Structures are given as C-alpha cells and as structure tokens.
CSV table of C-alpha atoms in Angstrom, one decimal:
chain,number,residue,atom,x,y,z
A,204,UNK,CA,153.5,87.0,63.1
A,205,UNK,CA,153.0,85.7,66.8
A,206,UNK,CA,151.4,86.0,69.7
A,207,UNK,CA,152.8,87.3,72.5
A,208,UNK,CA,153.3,84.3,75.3
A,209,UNK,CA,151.3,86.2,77.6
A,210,UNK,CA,148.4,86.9,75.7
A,211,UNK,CA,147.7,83.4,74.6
A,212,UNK,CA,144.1,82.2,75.6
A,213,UNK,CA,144.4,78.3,76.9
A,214,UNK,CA,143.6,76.4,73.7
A,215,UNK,CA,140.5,74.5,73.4
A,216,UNK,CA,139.7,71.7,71.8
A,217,UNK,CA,136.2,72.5,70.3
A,218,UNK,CA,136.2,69.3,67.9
A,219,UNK,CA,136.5,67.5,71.5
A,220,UNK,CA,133.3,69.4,72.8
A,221,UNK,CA,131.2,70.0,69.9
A,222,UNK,CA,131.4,66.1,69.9
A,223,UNK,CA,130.3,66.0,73.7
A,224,UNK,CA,127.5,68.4,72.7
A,225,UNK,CA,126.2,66.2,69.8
A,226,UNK,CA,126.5,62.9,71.9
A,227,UNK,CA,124.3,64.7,74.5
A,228,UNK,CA,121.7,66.6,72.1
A,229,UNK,CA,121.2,63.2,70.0
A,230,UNK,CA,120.8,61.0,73.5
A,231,UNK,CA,118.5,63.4,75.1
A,232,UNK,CA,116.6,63.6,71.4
A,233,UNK,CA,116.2,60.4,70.3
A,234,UNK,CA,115.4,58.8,73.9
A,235,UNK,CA,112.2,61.2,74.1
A,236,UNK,CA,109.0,59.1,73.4
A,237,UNK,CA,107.9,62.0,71.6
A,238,UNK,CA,110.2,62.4,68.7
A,239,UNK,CA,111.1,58.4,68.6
A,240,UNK,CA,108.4,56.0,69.7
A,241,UNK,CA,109.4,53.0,71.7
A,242,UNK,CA,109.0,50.3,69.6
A,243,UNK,CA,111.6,52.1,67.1
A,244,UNK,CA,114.4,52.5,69.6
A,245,UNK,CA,116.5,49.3,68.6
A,246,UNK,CA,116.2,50.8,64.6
A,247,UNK,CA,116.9,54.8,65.5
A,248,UNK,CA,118.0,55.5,69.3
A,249,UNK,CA,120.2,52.9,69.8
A,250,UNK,CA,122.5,53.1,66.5
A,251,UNK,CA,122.8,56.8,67.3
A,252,UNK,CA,123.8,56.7,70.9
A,253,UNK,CA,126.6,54.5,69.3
A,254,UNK,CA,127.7,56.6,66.6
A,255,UNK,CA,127.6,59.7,68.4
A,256,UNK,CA,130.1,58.0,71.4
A,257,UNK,CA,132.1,56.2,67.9
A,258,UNK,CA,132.7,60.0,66.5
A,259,UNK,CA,134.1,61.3,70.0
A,260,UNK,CA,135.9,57.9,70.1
A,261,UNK,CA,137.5,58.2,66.6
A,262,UNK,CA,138.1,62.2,66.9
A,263,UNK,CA,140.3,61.1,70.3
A,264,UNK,CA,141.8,58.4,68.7
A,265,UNK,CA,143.2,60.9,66.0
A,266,UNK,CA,144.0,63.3,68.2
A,267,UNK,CA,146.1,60.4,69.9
A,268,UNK,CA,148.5,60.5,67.0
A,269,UNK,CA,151.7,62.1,66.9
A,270,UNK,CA,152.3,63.6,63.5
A,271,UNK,CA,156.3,63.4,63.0
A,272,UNK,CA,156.5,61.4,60.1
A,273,UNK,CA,155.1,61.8,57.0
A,274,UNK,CA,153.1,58.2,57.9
A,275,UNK,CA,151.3,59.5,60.9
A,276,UNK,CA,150.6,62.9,59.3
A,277,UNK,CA,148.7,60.4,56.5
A,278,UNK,CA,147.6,58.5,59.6
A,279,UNK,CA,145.7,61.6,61.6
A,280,UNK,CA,144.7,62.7,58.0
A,281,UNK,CA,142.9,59.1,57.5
A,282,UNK,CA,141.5,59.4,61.1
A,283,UNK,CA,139.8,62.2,61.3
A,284,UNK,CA,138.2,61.7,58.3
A,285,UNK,CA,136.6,58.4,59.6
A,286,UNK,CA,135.4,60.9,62.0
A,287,UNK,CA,134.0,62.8,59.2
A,288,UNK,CA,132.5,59.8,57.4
A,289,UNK,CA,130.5,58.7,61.2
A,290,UNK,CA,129.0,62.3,62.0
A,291,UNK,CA,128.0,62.0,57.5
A,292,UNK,CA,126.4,58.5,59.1
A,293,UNK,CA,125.0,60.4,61.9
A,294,UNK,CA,122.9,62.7,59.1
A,295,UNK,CA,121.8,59.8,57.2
A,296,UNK,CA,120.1,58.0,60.2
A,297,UNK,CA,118.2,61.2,61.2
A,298,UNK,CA,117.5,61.4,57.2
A,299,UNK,CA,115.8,58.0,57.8
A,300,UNK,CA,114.1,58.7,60.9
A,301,UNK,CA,112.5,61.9,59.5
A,302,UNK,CA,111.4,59.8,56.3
A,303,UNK,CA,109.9,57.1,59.0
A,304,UNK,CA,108.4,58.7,61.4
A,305,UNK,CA,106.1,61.8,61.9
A,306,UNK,CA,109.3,63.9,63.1
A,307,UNK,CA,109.0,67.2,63.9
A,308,UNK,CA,112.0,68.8,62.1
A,309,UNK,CA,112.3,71.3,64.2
A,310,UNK,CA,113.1,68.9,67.1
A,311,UNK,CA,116.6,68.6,64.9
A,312,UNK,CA,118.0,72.2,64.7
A,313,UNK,CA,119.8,71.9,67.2
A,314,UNK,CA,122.1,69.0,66.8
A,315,UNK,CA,122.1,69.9,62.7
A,316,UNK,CA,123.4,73.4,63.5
A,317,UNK,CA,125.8,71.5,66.0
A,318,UNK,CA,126.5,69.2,63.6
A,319,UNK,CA,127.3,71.6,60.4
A,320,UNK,CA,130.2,73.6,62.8
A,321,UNK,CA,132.1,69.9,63.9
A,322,UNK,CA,131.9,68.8,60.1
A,323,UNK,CA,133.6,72.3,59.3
A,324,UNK,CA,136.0,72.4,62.5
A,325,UNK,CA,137.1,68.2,62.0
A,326,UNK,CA,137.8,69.6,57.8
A,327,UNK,CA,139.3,72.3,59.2
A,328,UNK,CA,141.7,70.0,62.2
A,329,UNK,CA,142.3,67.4,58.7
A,330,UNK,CA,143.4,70.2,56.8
A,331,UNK,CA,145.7,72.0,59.3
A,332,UNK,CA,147.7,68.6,60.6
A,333,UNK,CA,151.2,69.2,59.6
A,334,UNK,CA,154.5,67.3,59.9
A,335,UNK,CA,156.0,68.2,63.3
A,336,UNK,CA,159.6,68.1,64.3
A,337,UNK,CA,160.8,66.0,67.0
C-alpha cells in the first residue's frame, strides 16, 4: 500500500541528527570540569569529540553511496556498520571513564538514551538498504 503524494511528510534523516545530538551531548559532557577533570582530557574528552564527529562522518559517508549494484548495496551495508562499530567505541570509552573517574552516572542518561535509539535507527538504515534501479 502507498501513501498518497500529498500526504507525505518531508523525510528526515534522524540517523543524520541523532548523530548531531550525540556529537553535542558528549562535547558539552565531557568538556565540563565536573564530570572530567582537566588533567584527563587528552585520555577521555579528546578521543570522544573525535569519535562522535568520526560516527557523523562515517554515517554521511554511507549515506553518500548509491546502492545500484549489488557491490554498493554490500558497500553502504559495510559502511554503516563502521558507524555501528564507532558509536559501540563511543560506549566503551564512557565504560572507562566511569571505571576511572568518580562519574556521576546520571550525568550519562542522556547521551546513552541518545545513543541506544541511533544504534537501533543505523541497524534499522543497514537492514532496510536495498538494490535500487537505475
């Protein structure tokens, strides 16, 4: 069944902005002398700010690829789950941060919750990519 032309919404990528959200939710986190002290922003701010702009940077770079052979459709497959595999990164590194420091965990909800819907929206983008005709 399909929808009606007219009463198509404009789509929206939310992969694309719940990526924008965690890049801004993990800078503004980390970067705060309360939850991460100075001296341990080369070990835990740093390396985040990096992978959170890597998993925007790897979730446009699959998005990039046109699916319309059976090679790019395993391509985008292959790229968005390195996107997958850096926000899995992202987890570990507050894992160690909250094993290392007195961290409130509370601090994290957000960007876990935030977190927990792009890891099931990026399974949910590898699983729908499709072969596309030209």
């Amino acid at each position: 069944m399909s929808v009606l032309a007219r009463l198509r919404g404009k789509s929206q990528m939310d992969v694309f902005q719940l990526a924008e959200e965690i890049r801004a939710e993990a800078t503004r986190l980390v970067w705060n002398t309360n939850v991460v002290p100075k001296g341990w922003r080369d070990i835990f701010s740093k390396p985040m700010c990096l992978l959170c702009q890597k998993l925007y940077n790897q979730i446009r770079a699959a998005n990039s690829i046109w699916a319309n052979t059976e090679e790019k459709v395993q391509e985008r497959k292959d790229a968005t789950q390195k996107a997958i595999n850096t926000l899995q990164e992202i987890y570990d590194l507050i894992n160690y941060m909250a094993t290392t420091l007195p961290v409130d965990w509370n601090k994290f909800d957000t960007i876990l919750n935030l977190m927990l819907k792009e890891s099931d929206k990026l399974k949910n983008w590898k699983d729908g990519v499709k072969l596309k005709k030209k």
